Short mmCIF file of C-alpha atoms in Angstrom, two decimals:
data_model
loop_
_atom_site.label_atom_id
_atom_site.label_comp_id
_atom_site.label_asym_id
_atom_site.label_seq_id
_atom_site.Cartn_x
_atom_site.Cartn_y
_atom_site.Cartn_z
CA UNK A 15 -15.07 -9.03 -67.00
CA UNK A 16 -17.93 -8.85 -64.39
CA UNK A 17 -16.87 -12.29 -63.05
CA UNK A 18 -12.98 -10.80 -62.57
CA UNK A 19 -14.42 -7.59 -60.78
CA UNK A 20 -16.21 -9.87 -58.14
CA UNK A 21 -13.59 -12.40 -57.85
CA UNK A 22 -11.81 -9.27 -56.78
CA UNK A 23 -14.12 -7.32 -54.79
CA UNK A 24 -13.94 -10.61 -52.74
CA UNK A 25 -10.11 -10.51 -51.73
CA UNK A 26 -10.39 -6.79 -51.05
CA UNK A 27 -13.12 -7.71 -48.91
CA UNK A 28 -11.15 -10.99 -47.29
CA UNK A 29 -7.74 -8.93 -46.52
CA UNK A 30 -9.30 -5.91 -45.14
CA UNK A 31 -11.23 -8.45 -42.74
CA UNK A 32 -8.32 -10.16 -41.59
CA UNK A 33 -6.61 -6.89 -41.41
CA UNK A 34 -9.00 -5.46 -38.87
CA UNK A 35 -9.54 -8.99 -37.06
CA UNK A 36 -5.19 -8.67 -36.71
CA UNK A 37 -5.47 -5.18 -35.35
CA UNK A 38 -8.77 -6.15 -33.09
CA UNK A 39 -6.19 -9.09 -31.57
CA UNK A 40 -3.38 -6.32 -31.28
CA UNK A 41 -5.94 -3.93 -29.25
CA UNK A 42 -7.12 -6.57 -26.99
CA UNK A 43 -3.48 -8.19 -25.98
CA UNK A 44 -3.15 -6.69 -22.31
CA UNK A 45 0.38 -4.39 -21.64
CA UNK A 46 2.30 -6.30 -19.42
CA UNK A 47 3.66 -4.44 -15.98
CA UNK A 48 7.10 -3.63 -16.72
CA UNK A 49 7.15 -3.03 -12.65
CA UNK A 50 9.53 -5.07 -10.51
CA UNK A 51 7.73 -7.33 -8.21
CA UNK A 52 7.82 -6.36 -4.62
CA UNK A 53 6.36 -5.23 -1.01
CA UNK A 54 5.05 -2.05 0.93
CA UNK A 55 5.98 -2.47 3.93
CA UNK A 56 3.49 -0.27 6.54
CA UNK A 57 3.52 0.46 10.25
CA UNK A 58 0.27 2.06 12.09
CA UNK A 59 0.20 4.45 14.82
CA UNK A 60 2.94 6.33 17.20
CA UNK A 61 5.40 3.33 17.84
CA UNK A 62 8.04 6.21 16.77
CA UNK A 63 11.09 4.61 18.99
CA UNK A 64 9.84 1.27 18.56
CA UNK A 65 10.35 1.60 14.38
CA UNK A 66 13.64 3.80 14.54
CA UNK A 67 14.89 0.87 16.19
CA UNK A 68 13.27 -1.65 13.67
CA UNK A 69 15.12 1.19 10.61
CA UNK A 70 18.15 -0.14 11.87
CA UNK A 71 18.11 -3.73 12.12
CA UNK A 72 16.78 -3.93 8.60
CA UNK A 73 19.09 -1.55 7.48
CA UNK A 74 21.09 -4.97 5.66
CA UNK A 75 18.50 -5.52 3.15
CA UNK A 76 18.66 -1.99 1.94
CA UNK A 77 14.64 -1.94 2.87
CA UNK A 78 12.25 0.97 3.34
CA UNK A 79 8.77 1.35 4.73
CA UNK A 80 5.75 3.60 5.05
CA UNK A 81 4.92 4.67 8.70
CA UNK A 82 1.40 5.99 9.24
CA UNK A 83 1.40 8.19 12.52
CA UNK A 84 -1.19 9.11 14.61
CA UNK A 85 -1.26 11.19 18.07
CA UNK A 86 1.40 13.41 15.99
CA UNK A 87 0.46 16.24 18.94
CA UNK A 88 1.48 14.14 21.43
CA UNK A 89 5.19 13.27 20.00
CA UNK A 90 8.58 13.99 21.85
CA UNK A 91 10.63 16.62 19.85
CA UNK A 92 12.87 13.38 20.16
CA UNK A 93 10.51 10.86 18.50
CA UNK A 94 10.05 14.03 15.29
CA UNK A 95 13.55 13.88 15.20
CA UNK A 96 13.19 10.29 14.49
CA UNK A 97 10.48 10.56 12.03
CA UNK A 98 12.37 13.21 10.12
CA UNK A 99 15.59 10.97 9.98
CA UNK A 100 12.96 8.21 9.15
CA UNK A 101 11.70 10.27 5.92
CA UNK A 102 15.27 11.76 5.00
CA UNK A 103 16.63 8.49 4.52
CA UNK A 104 13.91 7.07 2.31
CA UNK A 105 11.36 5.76 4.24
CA UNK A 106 8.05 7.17 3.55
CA UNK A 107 6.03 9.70 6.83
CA UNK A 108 1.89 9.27 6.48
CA UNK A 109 -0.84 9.80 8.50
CA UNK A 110 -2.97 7.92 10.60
CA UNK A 111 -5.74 10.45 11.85
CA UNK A 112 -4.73 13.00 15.08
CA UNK A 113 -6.74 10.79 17.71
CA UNK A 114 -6.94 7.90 15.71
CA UNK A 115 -10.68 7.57 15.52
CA UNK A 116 -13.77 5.12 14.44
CA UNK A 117 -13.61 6.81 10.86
CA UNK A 118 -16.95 6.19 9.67
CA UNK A 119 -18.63 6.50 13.42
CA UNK A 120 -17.25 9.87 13.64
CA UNK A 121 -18.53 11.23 10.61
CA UNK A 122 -21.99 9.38 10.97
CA UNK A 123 -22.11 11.36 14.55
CA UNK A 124 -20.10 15.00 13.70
CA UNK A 125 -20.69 15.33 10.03
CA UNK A 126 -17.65 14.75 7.49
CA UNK A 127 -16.33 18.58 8.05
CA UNK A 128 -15.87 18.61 11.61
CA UNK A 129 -14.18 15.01 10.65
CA UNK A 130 -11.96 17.11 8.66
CA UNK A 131 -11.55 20.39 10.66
CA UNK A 132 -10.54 18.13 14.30
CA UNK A 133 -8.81 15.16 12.65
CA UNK A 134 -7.26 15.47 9.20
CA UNK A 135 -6.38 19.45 8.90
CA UNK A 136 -4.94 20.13 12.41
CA UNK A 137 -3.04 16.77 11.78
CA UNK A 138 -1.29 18.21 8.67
CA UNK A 139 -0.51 21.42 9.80
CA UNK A 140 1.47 19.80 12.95
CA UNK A 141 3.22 17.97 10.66
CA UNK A 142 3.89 20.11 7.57
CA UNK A 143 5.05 22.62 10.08
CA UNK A 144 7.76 19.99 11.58
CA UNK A 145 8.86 19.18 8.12
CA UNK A 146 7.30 16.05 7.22
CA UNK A 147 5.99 15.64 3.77
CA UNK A 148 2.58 13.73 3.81
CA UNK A 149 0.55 12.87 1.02
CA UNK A 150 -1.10 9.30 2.21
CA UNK A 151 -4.05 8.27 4.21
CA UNK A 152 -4.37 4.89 6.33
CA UNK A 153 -7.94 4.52 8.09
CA UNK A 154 -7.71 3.68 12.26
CA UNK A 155 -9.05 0.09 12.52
CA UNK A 156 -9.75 -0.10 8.92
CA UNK A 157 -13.02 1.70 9.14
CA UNK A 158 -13.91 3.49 6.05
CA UNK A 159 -16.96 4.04 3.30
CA UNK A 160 -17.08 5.26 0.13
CA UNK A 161 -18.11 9.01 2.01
CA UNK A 162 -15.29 8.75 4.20
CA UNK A 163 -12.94 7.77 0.58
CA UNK A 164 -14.60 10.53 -1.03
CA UNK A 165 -14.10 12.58 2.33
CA UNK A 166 -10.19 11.87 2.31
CA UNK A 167 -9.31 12.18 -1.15
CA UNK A 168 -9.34 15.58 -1.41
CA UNK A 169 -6.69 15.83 1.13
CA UNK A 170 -4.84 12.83 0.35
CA UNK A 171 -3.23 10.86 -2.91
CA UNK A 172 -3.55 7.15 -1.34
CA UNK A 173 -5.58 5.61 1.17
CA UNK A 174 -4.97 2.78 2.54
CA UNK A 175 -7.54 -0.12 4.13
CA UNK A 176 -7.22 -3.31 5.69
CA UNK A 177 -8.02 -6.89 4.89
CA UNK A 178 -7.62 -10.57 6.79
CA UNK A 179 -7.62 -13.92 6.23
CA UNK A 180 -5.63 -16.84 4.56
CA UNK A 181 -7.36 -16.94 1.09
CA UNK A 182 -5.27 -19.04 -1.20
CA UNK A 183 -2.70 -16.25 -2.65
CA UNK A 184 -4.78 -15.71 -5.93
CA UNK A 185 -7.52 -14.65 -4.03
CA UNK A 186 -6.10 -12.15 -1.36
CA UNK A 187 -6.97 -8.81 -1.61
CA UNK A 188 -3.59 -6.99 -0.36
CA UNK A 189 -2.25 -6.17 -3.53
CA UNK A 190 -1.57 -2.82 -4.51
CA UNK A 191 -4.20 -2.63 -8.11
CA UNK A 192 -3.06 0.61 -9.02
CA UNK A 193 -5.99 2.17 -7.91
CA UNK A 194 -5.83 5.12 -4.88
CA UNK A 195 -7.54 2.89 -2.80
CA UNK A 196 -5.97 -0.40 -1.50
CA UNK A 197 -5.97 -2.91 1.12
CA UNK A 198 -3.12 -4.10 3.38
CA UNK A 199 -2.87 -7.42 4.91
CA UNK A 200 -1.82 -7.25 9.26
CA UNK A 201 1.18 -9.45 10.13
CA UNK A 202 0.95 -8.81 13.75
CA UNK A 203 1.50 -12.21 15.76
CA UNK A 204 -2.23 -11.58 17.31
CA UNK A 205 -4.19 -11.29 13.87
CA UNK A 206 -6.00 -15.53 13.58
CA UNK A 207 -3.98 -15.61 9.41
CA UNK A 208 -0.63 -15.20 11.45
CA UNK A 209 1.71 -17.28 9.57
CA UNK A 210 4.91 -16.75 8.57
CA UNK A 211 5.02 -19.26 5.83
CA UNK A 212 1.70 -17.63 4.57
CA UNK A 213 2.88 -14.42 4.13
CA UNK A 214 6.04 -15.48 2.56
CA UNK A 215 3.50 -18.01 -0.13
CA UNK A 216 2.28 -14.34 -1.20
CA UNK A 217 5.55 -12.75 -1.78
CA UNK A 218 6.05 -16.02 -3.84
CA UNK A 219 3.01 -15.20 -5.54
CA UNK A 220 3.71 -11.99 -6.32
CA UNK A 221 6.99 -12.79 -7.42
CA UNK A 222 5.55 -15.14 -9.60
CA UNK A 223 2.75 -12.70 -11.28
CA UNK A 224 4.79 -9.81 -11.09
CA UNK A 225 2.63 -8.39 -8.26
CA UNK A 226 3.17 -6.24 -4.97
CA UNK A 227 2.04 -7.26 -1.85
CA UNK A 228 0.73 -4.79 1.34
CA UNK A 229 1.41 -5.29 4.93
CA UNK A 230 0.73 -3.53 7.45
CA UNK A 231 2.10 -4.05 11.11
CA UNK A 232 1.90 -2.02 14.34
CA UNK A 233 4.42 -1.96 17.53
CA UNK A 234 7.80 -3.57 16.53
CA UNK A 235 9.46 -5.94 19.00
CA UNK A 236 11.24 -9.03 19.58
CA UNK A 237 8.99 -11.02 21.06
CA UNK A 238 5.77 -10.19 21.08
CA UNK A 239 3.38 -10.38 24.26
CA UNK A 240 0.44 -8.19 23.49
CA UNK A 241 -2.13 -7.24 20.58
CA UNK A 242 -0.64 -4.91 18.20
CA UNK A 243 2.87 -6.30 18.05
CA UNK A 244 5.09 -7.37 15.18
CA UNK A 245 8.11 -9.46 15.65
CA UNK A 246 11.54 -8.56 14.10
CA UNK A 247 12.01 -11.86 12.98
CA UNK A 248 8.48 -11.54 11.12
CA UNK A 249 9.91 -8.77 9.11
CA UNK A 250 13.61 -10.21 8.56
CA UNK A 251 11.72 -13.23 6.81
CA UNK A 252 10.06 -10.89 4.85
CA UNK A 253 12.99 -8.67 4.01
CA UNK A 254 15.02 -11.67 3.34
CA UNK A 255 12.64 -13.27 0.68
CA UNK A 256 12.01 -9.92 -0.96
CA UNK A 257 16.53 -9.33 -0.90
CA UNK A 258 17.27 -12.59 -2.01
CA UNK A 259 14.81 -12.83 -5.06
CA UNK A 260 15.54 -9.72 -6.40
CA UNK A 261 11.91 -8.05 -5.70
CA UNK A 262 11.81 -4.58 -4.75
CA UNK A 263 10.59 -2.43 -1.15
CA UNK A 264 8.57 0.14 -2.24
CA UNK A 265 6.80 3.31 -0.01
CA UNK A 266 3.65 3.94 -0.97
CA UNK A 267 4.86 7.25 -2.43
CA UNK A 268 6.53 5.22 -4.83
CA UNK A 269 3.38 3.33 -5.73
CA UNK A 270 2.07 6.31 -7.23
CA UNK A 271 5.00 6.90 -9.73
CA UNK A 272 4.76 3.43 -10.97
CA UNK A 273 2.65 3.10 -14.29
#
């Protein structure tokens, strides 16, 4: 009788091991995204006519982007018109500081609140008084610090930094994490990791992995001649990779409803 109690003690003890071992495996299997792969498309500073213009020759691929404005004061009621239109038809109206400033050398030299009280709160008010809904952050020349993050996030949901360079795609930092704080990757002509075919190999990637990528461009043109300039046909080969493979534009507005 003893020997039949142990023999099953033992299989007790053997199935509610491999029971817990099962639901161990169960808790460590990672969710996967159930969010379409895709690009944020971003544009820095107050090229206002410059991406109107852009709105409509990429109109075809049913895109949308995020346009980070700075020197909002300094705007043609003409050129808020634009913006306005811009955010009605669902593009996505952010800010880019009011004089576009050395983030963290400002701070370092003013303090963080008159940071706040000449560039972020005046900003806002302009533009919440014009209409425009802003709820994102993108940092002048990329110049930020954890102060400066912890700084902006009480005024902001997002911010967004910048990154460089033609690291294989599984090693590039421009993917939105969905964390507050991301990275963008510049596809102006002038940036040294210019490359068409390179940004398109990270759209493939992302495709791939179910990932989305961040750009970030400045002036839009057709050809460009300057620093700071973004050719249309850049952004068609974009929009075309991201239309014909079923991804998915997103603002970054939309980033944040994603789960």
């Amino acid at each position: 009788m003893l020997k039949l109690n142990y023999y099953f003690i033992c299989l007790i003890s053997i199935f509610v091991l491999n029971s817990c071992t099962h639901e161990e495996d169960a808790i460590k299997e990672p969710k996967k995204s159930t969010n379409r792969a895709g690009v944020v498309l971003t544009f820095d500073d107050d090229y206002v006519d410059e991406w109107f213009n852009a709105n409509i020759k990429l109109k075809q691929y049913n895109w949308k982007g995020t346009f980070y404005v700075t020197h909002f004061d300094k705007l043609s009621e003409s050129q808020i018109r634009e913006l306005t239109y811009l955010q009605q038809n669902g593009n996505e109206i952010a800010a880019h500081g009011l004089n576009h400033v050395h983030t963290t050398k400002y701070i370092k030299e003013f303090g963080g609140k008159e940071f706040i009280d000449k560039e972020i709160a005046p900003m806002l008010t302009l533009m919440k008084n014009k209409g425009l809904d802003v709820t994102d952050f993108s940092y002048p020349y990329g110049d930020r610090s954890v102060e400066s993050d912890q700084l902006l996030f009480n005024h902001f949901k997002t911010l967004r930094g910048t990154t460089y360079g033609n690291e294989a795609p599984n090693f590039q930092n421009c993917y939105y994490q969905n964390k507050p704080l991301f990275f963008g990757l510049g596809i102006d002509n002038s940036y040294a990791h210019f490359s068409v075919p390179y940004f398109i190999s990270l759209l493939q990637y992302a495709k791939d992995n179910n990932k989305i990528v961040v750009f970030y461009a400045h002036k839009t043109v057709a050809k460009a001649t300057n620093n700071y300039e973004t050719e249309f046909k850049t952004l068609e080969e974009i929009c075309k990779f991201v239309k014909n493979n079923d991804m998915k534009f997103y603002t970054v507005n939309d980033l944040q409803k994603l789960k």
